[in-house]
Coordinates of C-alpha atoms in Angstrom, one line a residue:
Chain A
X1 CA 26.4 28.8 15.3
X2 CA 26.0 26.7 11.9
X3 CA 25.1 23.8 14.5
X4 CA 22.5 25.8 15.9
X5 CA 21.0 26.8 13.3
X6 CA 21.1 23.3 11.9
X7 CA 19.5 22.0 15.1
X8 CA 16.9 24.5 14.6
X9 CA 16.0 23.3 11.0
X10 CA 15.7 20.1 12.5
X11 CA 13.2 20.7 15.3
X12 CA 11.2 23.0 12.9
X13 CA 11.4 20.0 10.0
X14 CA 10.5 17.5 12.5
X15 CA 7.7 19.3 14.5
X16 CA 6.2 20.5 11.4
X17 CA 6.0 17.1 9.5
X18 CA 4.1 15.5 12.5
X19 CA 1.7 18.5 13.4
X20 CA 1.2 17.8 9.1
X21 CA 0.7 13.4 9.8
X22 CA -1.4 13.7 13.3
X23 CA -3.5 16.4 12.0
X24 CA -5.8 14.2 9.5
X25 CA -6.2 11.8 12.2
X26 CA -6.9 14.5 14.8
X27 CA -9.5 15.9 12.2
X28 CA -11.6 12.7 11.6
X29 CA -11.4 11.7 15.6
X30 CA -12.8 15.2 16.5
X31 CA -15.4 15.6 13.4
X32 CA -16.2 12.2 14.9
X33 CA -17.1 13.5 18.2
X34 CA -19.0 16.4 17.2
X35 CA -22.6 16.8 17.6
X36 CA -24.1 16.9 14.2
X37 CA -25.0 20.8 13.5
X38 CA -21.4 21.0 15.3
X39 CA -20.1 19.5 12.2
X40 CA -21.6 21.7 9.9
X41 CA -21.1 25.1 11.7
X42 CA -19.3 28.3 10.7
X43 CA -16.8 29.2 11.9
X44 CA -15.2 25.6 12.4
X45 CA -14.8 24.5 15.7
X46 CA -11.4 23.0 16.2
X47 CA -12.1 22.0 19.6
X48 CA -15.6 21.4 20.0
X49 CA -18.0 22.3 22.9
X50 CA -19.6 19.0 23.6
X51 CA -18.4 15.9 22.9
X52 CA -20.8 12.8 22.0
X53 CA -20.8 9.5 20.9
X54 CA -24.2 10.1 19.2
X55 CA -22.3 9.3 15.8
X56 CA -21.1 5.9 17.0
X57 CA -24.3 4.8 17.9
X58 CA -25.9 5.7 14.8
X59 CA -23.9 3.8 12.7
X60 CA -24.1 0.8 14.3
X61 CA -28.6 1.7 14.2
X62 CA -28.1 3.0 10.5
X63 CA -25.7 0.0 9.6
X64 CA -24.9 -3.6 10.6
X65 CA -21.9 -2.2 11.8
X66 CA -20.5 -5.0 14.2
X67 CA -21.5 -7.2 11.5
X68 CA -19.0 -5.8 8.9
X69 CA -16.5 -5.7 11.9
X70 CA -16.6 -9.2 12.8
X71 CA -16.3 -10.2 8.8
X72 CA -13.0 -8.3 8.3
X73 CA -11.4 -9.7 11.3
X74 CA -12.7 -13.4 10.4
X75 CA -11.3 -12.9 7.3
X76 CA -8.3 -10.5 7.8
X77 CA -6.8 -13.0 10.6
X78 CA -7.8 -16.3 8.8
X79 CA -6.0 -15.2 5.6
X80 CA -2.9 -14.3 7.6
X81 CA -2.8 -17.6 9.1
X82 CA -3.0 -19.4 6.0
X83 CA -0.7 -17.4 4.2
X84 CA 1.9 -17.5 7.2
X85 CA 1.9 -21.8 6.8
X86 CA 2.6 -21.6 3.1
X87 CA 5.0 -19.1 3.0
X88 CA 6.8 -20.5 5.7
X89 CA 7.5 -23.8 3.9
X90 CA 8.0 -22.1 0.7
X91 CA 10.4 -19.4 2.3
X92 CA 12.3 -21.9 4.1
X93 CA 12.6 -24.0 1.0
X94 CA 13.8 -21.0 -0.8
X95 CA 16.4 -19.8 1.5
X96 CA 18.3 -23.2 2.3
X97 CA 18.1 -25.2 -1.0
X98 CA 19.7 -24.3 -4.3
X99 CA 17.5 -26.4 -7.1
X100 CA 16.6 -25.9 -11.0
X101 CA 13.8 -23.5 -11.3
X102 CA 14.9 -21.6 -8.1
X103 CA 15.5 -18.8 -9.9
X104 CA 12.4 -18.6 -12.1
X105 CA 10.1 -19.3 -8.9
X106 CA 12.1 -16.3 -7.2
X107 CA 11.3 -14.0 -10.3
X108 CA 7.7 -15.1 -11.0
X109 CA 7.3 -14.2 -7.6
X110 CA 8.8 -10.9 -7.6
X111 CA 6.7 -10.4 -11.0
X112 CA 3.5 -10.6 -9.0
X113 CA 4.4 -7.7 -7.5
X114 CA 4.7 -5.2 -10.4
X115 CA 1.8 -6.6 -12.6
X116 CA -1.1 -4.1 -12.6
X117 CA -3.2 -6.5 -10.6
X118 CA -7.0 -5.4 -12.2
X119 CA -5.6 -7.4 -15.4
X120 CA -6.9 -10.2 -13.2
X121 CA -9.7 -8.8 -11.6
X122 CA -12.4 -9.7 -14.4
X123 CA -11.4 -13.8 -14.6
X124 CA -11.2 -13.7 -11.3
X125 CA -14.6 -12.6 -11.1
X126 CA -15.7 -15.3 -13.7
X127 CA -13.5 -18.4 -11.9
X128 CA -15.4 -17.2 -8.3
X129 CA -18.6 -17.5 -10.0
X130 CA -17.6 -20.9 -11.5
X131 CA -16.6 -22.0 -8.7
X132 CA -20.1 -20.8 -6.6
X133 CA -17.9 -18.9 -4.3
X134 CA -19.3 -15.2 -5.0
X135 CA -20.9 -13.5 -2.0
X136 CA -18.9 -15.8 0.1
X137 CA -16.1 -15.1 3.0
X138 CA -13.9 -18.2 1.4
X139 CA -13.5 -15.8 -1.5
X140 CA -11.8 -13.3 -0.7
X141 CA -9.8 -15.7 2.3
X142 CA -9.0 -17.4 -0.6
X143 CA -7.9 -14.4 -2.7
X144 CA -6.1 -12.6 -0.2
X145 CA -3.8 -15.5 1.2
X146 CA -2.8 -16.3 -3.0
X147 CA -2.4 -12.3 -3.0
X148 CA 0.1 -11.9 0.0
X149 CA 2.2 -15.3 -1.1
X150 CA 5.1 -13.6 -3.2
X151 CA 5.7 -11.0 -0.8
X152 CA 5.4 -12.9 2.6
X153 CA 7.6 -15.3 0.8
X154 CA 10.1 -13.0 -0.2
X155 CA 10.0 -11.5 3.5
X156 CA 10.4 -14.3 5.5
X157 CA 13.3 -16.1 3.2
X158 CA 15.2 -12.7 4.1
X159 CA 14.6 -13.9 7.6
X160 CA 15.6 -17.1 7.2
X161 CA 19.0 -16.4 5.8
X162 CA 19.7 -14.6 8.3
X163 CA 19.7 -17.5 10.5
X164 CA 23.0 -20.0 9.9
X165 CA 22.0 -23.3 8.1
X166 CA 24.2 -25.2 11.4
X167 CA 21.7 -24.9 13.3
X168 CA 19.3 -27.1 12.3
X169 CA 22.3 -29.3 10.8
X170 CA 22.7 -29.7 14.3
X171 CA 19.6 -30.4 15.5
X172 CA 19.3 -33.7 12.1
X173 CA 22.4 -35.1 13.3
X174 CA 20.7 -35.5 16.6
X175 CA 18.5 -37.4 14.9
X176 CA 15.6 -35.1 14.0
X177 CA 13.8 -35.1 10.9
X178 CA 14.0 -32.1 8.5
X179 CA 10.2 -31.2 9.3
X180 CA 10.9 -31.3 13.0
X181 CA 13.8 -29.5 12.7
X182 CA 12.0 -26.4 11.2
X183 CA 9.2 -26.5 13.4
X184 CA 10.7 -26.9 16.7
X185 CA 14.0 -25.2 16.1
X186 CA 14.1 -22.8 13.3
X187 CA 10.6 -21.5 13.8
X188 CA 11.4 -20.4 17.6
X189 CA 14.2 -18.2 16.5
X190 CA 12.1 -16.6 13.6
X191 CA 9.2 -15.4 15.5
X192 CA 9.9 -11.9 15.4
X193 CA 10.1 -12.3 12.0
X194 CA 6.9 -14.2 11.3
X195 CA 4.9 -12.0 13.9
X196 CA 6.0 -8.7 11.4
X197 CA 5.0 -11.1 8.5
X198 CA 1.6 -11.8 9.9
X199 CA 0.9 -8.3 11.1
X200 CA 1.7 -7.1 7.5
X201 CA -0.5 -9.7 6.0
X202 CA -3.5 -8.5 8.9
X203 CA -3.0 -4.6 7.7
X204 CA -3.2 -5.5 4.3
X205 CA -6.2 -7.8 4.2
X206 CA -7.9 -5.8 6.4
X207 CA -7.6 -2.4 4.3
X208 CA -8.2 -4.5 1.2
X209 CA -11.4 -2.3 -0.8
X210 CA -11.8 -3.6 -4.6
X211 CA -11.6 -7.3 -4.4
X212 CA -14.0 -7.2 -1.7
X213 CA -16.4 -4.8 -3.9
X214 CA -16.3 -7.3 -6.5
X215 CA -16.9 -10.5 -4.9
X216 CA -19.4 -9.1 -2.4
X217 CA -22.6 -8.0 -2.6
X218 CA -24.8 -9.4 0.1
X219 CA -25.1 -6.8 3.2
X220 CA -24.2 -9.5 5.7
X221 CA -20.9 -10.6 4.4
X222 CA -19.3 -7.3 3.8
X223 CA -16.2 -6.3 5.0
X224 CA -15.6 -3.0 6.7
X225 CA -14.3 -0.8 3.8
X226 CA -17.3 -2.7 1.1
X227 CA -19.2 -0.6 4.0
X228 CA -17.8 2.2 4.0
X229 CA -18.0 2.7 0.2
X230 CA -21.2 1.8 -0.1
X231 CA -21.8 4.6 3.0
X232 CA -20.5 7.0 0.8
X233 CA -22.9 6.0 -1.9
X234 CA -25.7 6.4 0.3
X235 CA -25.0 8.7 3.1
X236 CA -22.5 11.2 1.2
X237 CA -23.8 14.5 3.8
X238 CA -23.7 12.4 6.6
X239 CA -20.1 13.0 7.8
X240 CA -21.1 12.5 11.4
X241 CA -20.9 8.7 10.4
X242 CA -18.6 8.3 8.4
X243 CA -15.9 9.7 10.1
X244 CA -17.2 7.3 13.4
X245 CA -16.7 4.5 10.7
X246 CA -13.3 6.0 9.5
X247 CA -12.1 6.1 13.0
X248 CA -13.2 2.5 13.8
X249 CA -12.0 0.8 10.9
X250 CA -8.6 2.9 11.5
X251 CA -8.3 1.9 15.3
X252 CA -6.6 -1.9 14.4
X253 CA -4.2 -1.1 12.3
X254 CA -2.9 2.0 14.4
X255 CA -3.1 -0.1 17.6
X256 CA -1.3 -3.0 15.7
X257 CA 1.4 -0.4 14.0
X258 CA 2.0 1.4 17.1
X259 CA 2.5 -1.7 19.3
X260 CA 4.9 -3.9 16.8
X261 CA 5.9 -1.0 14.1
X262 CA 9.8 -2.0 15.0
X263 CA 9.0 -5.6 13.6
X264 CA 7.5 -4.6 10.6
X265 CA 10.1 -1.9 9.4
X266 CA 12.7 -4.9 10.3
X267 CA 10.5 -7.3 8.1
X268 CA 10.2 -4.4 5.0
X269 CA 13.9 -4.0 5.3
X270 CA 15.1 -7.2 6.2
X271 CA 12.9 -8.6 3.3
X272 CA 13.7 -6.2 0.7
X273 CA 17.7 -6.1 1.5
X274 CA 18.2 -10.2 1.5
X275 CA 16.0 -10.5 -1.6
Chain B
X1 CA 18.6 -37.2 -1.3
X2 CA 15.4 -38.4 -2.3
X3 CA 13.8 -36.9 1.0
X4 CA 15.2 -33.4 0.3
X5 CA 13.7 -33.1 -3.0
X6 CA 10.3 -34.5 -1.5
X7 CA 10.8 -31.5 1.1
X8 CA 11.7 -29.3 -1.8
X9 CA 8.5 -30.2 -3.6
X10 CA 6.2 -30.4 -0.7
X11 CA 6.9 -27.4 0.8
X12 CA 7.1 -25.3 -2.7
X13 CA 3.7 -26.9 -3.8
X14 CA 1.0 -25.2 -2.1
X15 CA 2.6 -21.5 -2.7
X16 CA 3.0 -22.7 -6.5
X17 CA 0.1 -23.9 -7.0
X18 CA -1.8 -20.7 -5.7
X19 CA 0.2 -18.4 -7.5
X20 CA 0.1 -20.0 -10.7
X21 CA -3.9 -21.0 -10.6
X22 CA -5.3 -17.3 -9.2
X23 CA -2.6 -15.1 -10.2
X24 CA -0.6 -15.9 -13.2
X25 CA -3.8 -17.9 -15.1
X26 CA -6.0 -14.8 -14.5
X27 CA -3.7 -12.4 -15.5
X28 CA -3.5 -14.2 -18.8
X29 CA -6.6 -14.7 -19.5
X30 CA -7.0 -10.8 -18.7
X31 CA -4.7 -10.5 -21.3
X32 CA -6.5 -12.4 -24.2
X33 CA -9.6 -10.1 -23.3
X34 CA -7.7 -7.2 -24.4
X35 CA -8.4 -8.9 -27.9
X36 CA -12.3 -9.8 -26.9
X37 CA -15.4 -7.5 -27.1
X38 CA -16.0 -8.5 -23.3
X39 CA -18.6 -6.8 -21.4
X40 CA -20.4 -8.4 -18.3
X41 CA -23.6 -7.4 -19.1
X42 CA -23.7 -9.2 -22.6
X43 CA -21.6 -12.6 -21.9
X44 CA -23.1 -13.7 -25.1
X45 CA -21.4 -11.8 -27.3
X46 CA -18.2 -12.6 -26.3
X47 CA -16.0 -12.7 -29.6
X48 CA -12.1 -11.7 -30.5
X49 CA -12.1 -8.2 -32.5
X50 CA -8.2 -7.6 -32.6
X51 CA -7.1 -4.6 -31.9
X52 CA -10.7 -2.2 -31.4
X53 CA -10.5 -1.6 -27.5
X54 CA -6.7 -0.4 -28.2
X55 CA -7.8 1.9 -31.2
X56 CA -11.0 2.7 -28.7
X57 CA -8.6 3.8 -26.1
X58 CA -6.0 5.9 -28.1
X59 CA -9.2 7.7 -29.4
X60 CA -11.0 8.3 -25.8
X61 CA -10.0 11.6 -24.8
X62 CA -10.5 10.8 -21.2
X63 CA -7.7 7.9 -21.8
X64 CA -5.5 10.6 -23.1
X65 CA -6.3 12.4 -20.3
X66 CA -5.6 9.9 -17.8
X67 CA -2.5 8.9 -19.9
X68 CA -1.1 12.4 -19.3
X69 CA -2.3 12.1 -15.4
X70 CA -0.5 9.1 -14.6
X71 CA 3.1 10.5 -15.7
X72 CA 2.1 14.0 -13.7
X73 CA 0.5 11.4 -10.8
X74 CA 3.6 9.2 -10.6
X75 CA 6.1 12.2 -11.2
X76 CA 5.3 14.4 -8.7
X77 CA 4.4 11.8 -6.1
X78 CA 7.7 10.3 -6.6
X79 CA 9.7 12.7 -6.4
X80 CA 8.4 14.6 -3.6
X81 CA 7.6 11.7 -1.3
X82 CA 11.2 10.8 -2.0
X83 CA 12.6 14.3 -1.1
X84 CA 10.6 14.8 2.3
X85 CA 11.2 10.9 3.2
X86 CA 15.3 11.3 2.4
X87 CA 15.2 14.7 5.0
X88 CA 13.4 12.9 7.6
X89 CA 15.2 10.2 7.3
X90 CA 18.5 12.0 7.9
X91 CA 17.3 14.2 10.5
X92 CA 15.7 10.8 12.3
X93 CA 19.2 8.9 11.8
X94 CA 20.9 10.5 15.0
X95 CA 19.2 8.8 17.8
X96 CA 17.5 11.5 20.0
X97 CA 14.8 11.2 22.8
X98 CA 11.6 9.9 21.9
X99 CA 12.6 9.3 18.6
X100 CA 10.5 5.8 19.1
X101 CA 7.2 7.5 19.8
X102 CA 7.9 10.3 16.8
X103 CA 8.8 7.5 14.4
X104 CA 5.3 5.7 15.7
X105 CA 3.2 9.0 15.0
X106 CA 5.0 9.9 12.1
X107 CA 4.8 6.4 9.9
X108 CA 1.4 5.5 11.0
X109 CA 0.0 6.7 7.5
X110 CA 1.7 3.7 6.3
X111 CA -1.2 1.3 8.1
X112 CA -4.0 2.9 6.9
X113 CA -5.9 2.2 3.4
X114 CA -5.2 4.5 0.5
X115 CA -9.3 4.4 0.3
X116 CA -9.8 5.8 3.7
X117 CA -6.8 8.4 3.2
X118 CA -8.7 9.8 0.1
X119 CA -12.1 10.0 2.1
X120 CA -10.5 11.4 5.0
X121 CA -9.1 14.5 2.4
X122 CA -11.8 14.3 0.8
X123 CA -13.6 15.9 4.1
X124 CA -10.6 18.3 4.5
X125 CA -10.4 19.5 1.2
X126 CA -14.6 20.1 0.8
X127 CA -15.1 24.3 -0.3
X128 CA -17.8 25.4 2.4
X129 CA -16.7 23.0 5.4
X130 CA -13.4 21.8 4.5
X131 CA -10.7 22.8 7.3
X132 CA -8.0 22.7 4.7
X133 CA -9.5 26.3 2.9
X134 CA -10.7 27.3 6.5
X135 CA -6.9 26.9 7.7
X136 CA -5.3 29.0 4.7
X137 CA -8.0 31.8 5.0
X138 CA -7.5 32.2 8.7
X139 CA -3.6 32.4 7.7
X140 CA -4.0 34.7 5.3
X141 CA -2.9 32.4 2.5
X142 CA -5.8 32.6 0.1
X143 CA -8.5 34.9 0.1
X144 CA -11.5 33.0 -1.3
X145 CA -12.3 29.5 -0.8
X146 CA -10.6 27.1 -3.7
X147 CA -12.7 24.2 -4.9
X148 CA -9.9 22.2 -4.5
X149 CA -12.3 18.8 -5.7
X150 CA -14.7 20.7 -8.1
X151 CA -11.8 22.7 -9.8
X152 CA -10.0 20.7 -12.6
X153 CA -7.1 23.2 -11.9
X154 CA -6.6 21.8 -8.6
X155 CA -8.6 18.4 -8.2
X156 CA -5.3 16.5 -9.2
X157 CA -3.3 19.1 -7.0
X158 CA -5.6 17.5 -4.1
X159 CA -4.8 13.9 -5.0
X160 CA -1.0 14.4 -4.8
X161 CA -1.3 16.3 -1.8
X162 CA -2.8 13.4 -0.5
X163 CA -0.6 10.7 -2.1
X164 CA 2.4 12.8 -0.4
X165 CA 1.5 12.2 2.9
X166 CA 0.6 8.8 2.4
X167 CA 3.8 8.0 0.8
X168 CA 6.7 10.0 2.9
X169 CA 6.7 7.2 5.9
X170 CA 7.5 4.9 3.2
X171 CA 10.9 6.2 2.2
X172 CA 11.0 7.4 5.7
X173 CA 11.3 3.9 6.5
X174 CA 13.4 2.2 4.2
X175 CA 16.0 5.1 4.0
X176 CA 16.4 5.3 7.6
X177 CA 17.2 1.5 7.7
X178 CA 19.8 2.1 5.0
X179 CA 21.5 4.5 6.7
X180 CA 21.5 2.8 9.3
X181 CA 23.7 0.3 8.0
X182 CA 26.4 2.6 6.8
X183 CA 29.4 0.9 8.5
X184 CA 30.7 3.6 10.7
X185 CA 34.2 3.4 9.7
X186 CA 33.4 4.9 6.6
X187 CA 32.8 7.9 8.4
X188 CA 35.5 7.8 10.6
X189 CA 38.4 7.4 7.4
X190 CA 36.2 10.6 5.9
X191 CA 36.8 12.6 8.6
X192 CA 40.3 11.8 8.8
X193 CA 40.7 13.2 5.3
X194 CA 38.9 15.9 6.6
X195 CA 35.4 16.0 5.2
X196 CA 32.6 18.1 7.0
X197 CA 28.9 17.9 6.8
X198 CA 28.0 18.0 3.6
X199 CA 31.3 17.0 1.8
X200 CA 30.1 13.1 3.9
X201 CA 26.9 13.3 2.8
X202 CA 27.6 13.5 -1.1
X203 CA 30.6 11.1 -0.9
X204 CA 30.2 8.9 2.0
X205 CA 26.5 8.8 3.1
X206 CA 24.3 8.9 -0.5
X207 CA 26.9 6.4 -2.3
X208 CA 26.5 3.5 0.2
X209 CA 22.3 3.7 0.2
X210 CA 22.4 4.4 -3.8
X211 CA 21.4 1.0 -4.2
X212 CA 18.4 1.3 -1.8
X213 CA 17.6 4.5 -3.1
X214 CA 17.3 2.8 -6.6
X215 CA 15.6 0.2 -6.0
X216 CA 12.8 2.0 -4.0
X217 CA 12.0 4.4 -6.2
X218 CA 12.1 1.8 -9.2
X219 CA 9.4 -0.2 -6.9
X220 CA 7.6 2.6 -5.4
X221 CA 6.7 4.2 -8.8
X222 CA 5.5 1.4 -10.3
X223 CA 3.0 0.9 -6.7
X224 CA 2.4 4.3 -7.4
X225 CA 1.5 3.8 -11.2
X226 CA -0.5 1.0 -10.7
X227 CA -2.7 1.7 -7.1
X228 CA -6.0 3.8 -7.8
X229 CA -7.2 3.5 -3.9
X230 CA -6.0 7.6 -3.2
X231 CA -8.0 8.7 -6.1
X232 CA -10.7 6.2 -5.5
X233 CA -11.8 7.4 -2.4
X234 CA -10.7 11.2 -3.0
X235 CA -12.0 12.4 -6.4
X236 CA -12.7 9.0 -8.4
X237 CA -12.0 10.4 -11.9
X238 CA -13.9 13.6 -11.0
X239 CA -14.4 16.0 -12.1
X240 CA -15.2 15.2 -15.4
X241 CA -12.6 12.2 -15.5
X242 CA -10.0 15.1 -14.9
X243 CA -8.4 13.3 -12.4
X244 CA -8.3 10.0 -13.6
X245 CA -4.8 7.8 -14.2
X246 CA -4.6 4.9 -16.2
X247 CA -5.1 2.0 -13.1
X248 CA -8.4 4.9 -11.8
X249 CA -10.0 4.9 -15.4
X250 CA -9.0 0.7 -15.5
X251 CA -11.3 0.1 -12.5
X252 CA -13.6 2.3 -13.4
X253 CA -14.3 0.4 -16.6
X254 CA -14.8 -3.1 -14.7
X255 CA -17.1 -1.6 -11.8
X256 CA -19.2 0.7 -13.7
X257 CA -19.0 -0.4 -17.2
X258 CA -18.7 -3.6 -16.8
X259 CA -16.6 -3.4 -19.9
X260 CA -13.8 -6.3 -19.7
X261 CA -12.3 -6.0 -23.0
X262 CA -11.9 -2.3 -22.8
X263 CA -10.4 -2.5 -18.8
X264 CA -7.9 -5.3 -20.0
X265 CA -6.6 -3.2 -22.9
X266 CA -5.9 -0.5 -20.7
X267 CA -4.4 -2.9 -18.5
X268 CA -1.8 -3.9 -21.1
X269 CA -1.0 -0.4 -22.3
X270 CA 0.3 0.2 -18.2
X271 CA 2.0 -3.0 -18.4
X272 CA 3.9 -1.4 -21.7
X273 CA 4.6 1.3 -20.3
X274 CA 6.0 -0.3 -16.8
X275 CA 8.1 -2.7 -18.8
X276 CA 9.3 0.4 -20.2
X277 CA 10.5 2.6 -17.7
X278 CA 11.9 -0.5 -15.7
X279 CA 14.3 -0.9 -18.6
X280 CA 15.1 2.6 -18.9
X281 CA 15.4 3.4 -15.4
X282 CA 17.5 0.1 -15.1
X283 CA 20.0 1.3 -18.0
X284 CA 20.3 4.8 -16.7
X285 CA 21.0 3.7 -13.1
X286 CA 22.7 0.9 -14.5
X287 CA 21.7 -1.3 -12.0
X288 CA 21.1 -4.3 -13.3
X289 CA 21.3 -5.8 -9.9
X290 CA 18.4 -4.6 -8.8
X291 CA 16.5 -7.3 -11.2
X292 CA 17.1 -9.5 -8.4
X293 CA 16.2 -7.2 -5.6

């Protein structure tokens, strides 16, 4: 009897939670597919009579949406790749060697996760201005890379620590240098961890808004979040277009997440536990 | 040996250099700005003014409101996210059919940006055509529409609802991973002593995952405190500044006011609060080790 009650509770809780999680996504997708007049009609339509792609066509007409999508992909992927290279090196060193300053470096990386980042926003703006990088994709690639180095290092370090050091030592006895042992032996074993770090970095970059708002003014260089942000200011009432934009900006991260969610979860928890 | 030192150096140098130049340097520069009159539109008039930015902050009702809101925002969001997340993790611990698919749908909010989440909830909370008002009316829970975003009484609650929706997944993920690492021998031993469901939870499960609980609540509170994205997307501090937290007010001062001095002063106050919180938290939980986390 007690067991039945428990499994009933379990079923109810899990179902209710799932409905609450899915509903906002459903609602924004449905809104994006409704004709303009149905979006604001009473009573609300939970299931549209007619489905239209007009809102999607419209956002490409009223704005350079394909350019924003391109910018977002370019910046997010480039920064994620660069951060991988840099973080693999630092994570490997921090996982395998002990040396003076080791603890301090780890601490410095951890601390970046806790600082209120906006304190640095204004000086960064001035630095970018001095380096003539305002209104360039380069500024965002640089900033996203830097921003992700500490977390990616911590995460990858967790993965390196799971691989026994004897693996590359054997290769080095056979005459490999440390570099080639790292590239040829360790990195292939680490691929799941590297994939999860890359995906995590990509999603973070794809979603970043505030640095992009500060640094990018030029319409042709905007990323998706910045475009959506200026959308809100310009077309506050056009919820058809806005929901279409939201759906388009959500799709890549959801696809990636559905595909690689196991890796991400493992990466997050590994990095945290072994830190 | 010399080779090894070279390897260590060249492996760390890019990461260290970039973080020092583009994180720590601007960060300390920002701290200096808190003691300066520093407005983006009046850069010729930059000069040190001592504690004036701090004094101005504590005289500003908007700031005091944001200070109060920050506490409310962190406390409610954290408790609710943790509670719902822990229950979810406990229920998902045992394998059931379709758990993988369930996990995908249950956790996807984690992949969205806070700004977009705020925007989507803004659409749902709308007082005229919002679906939440419509559903509440349909089920007879309310009898007239609520101005979730225009009524200061409700606006902060609305932000917290969106934030809880967003953050449950984080706790569920972390706690689920911790739960799955509890060695089964511990349960077997407890069962031999005659422990049943509830007792096993209190005496075996929770103590074992306590380090994860402490670390996740500590870190998550800091992130919730620091991240204004949902508020920016949902109410952007409105109506009339009633839903600003410290970080969103700080962002507001930068983006709309260009007042870097005032913003940095708020940032320093935030840091002091975070520091006190961390010290207090670690003292209470006696978890000095979490510092290594």
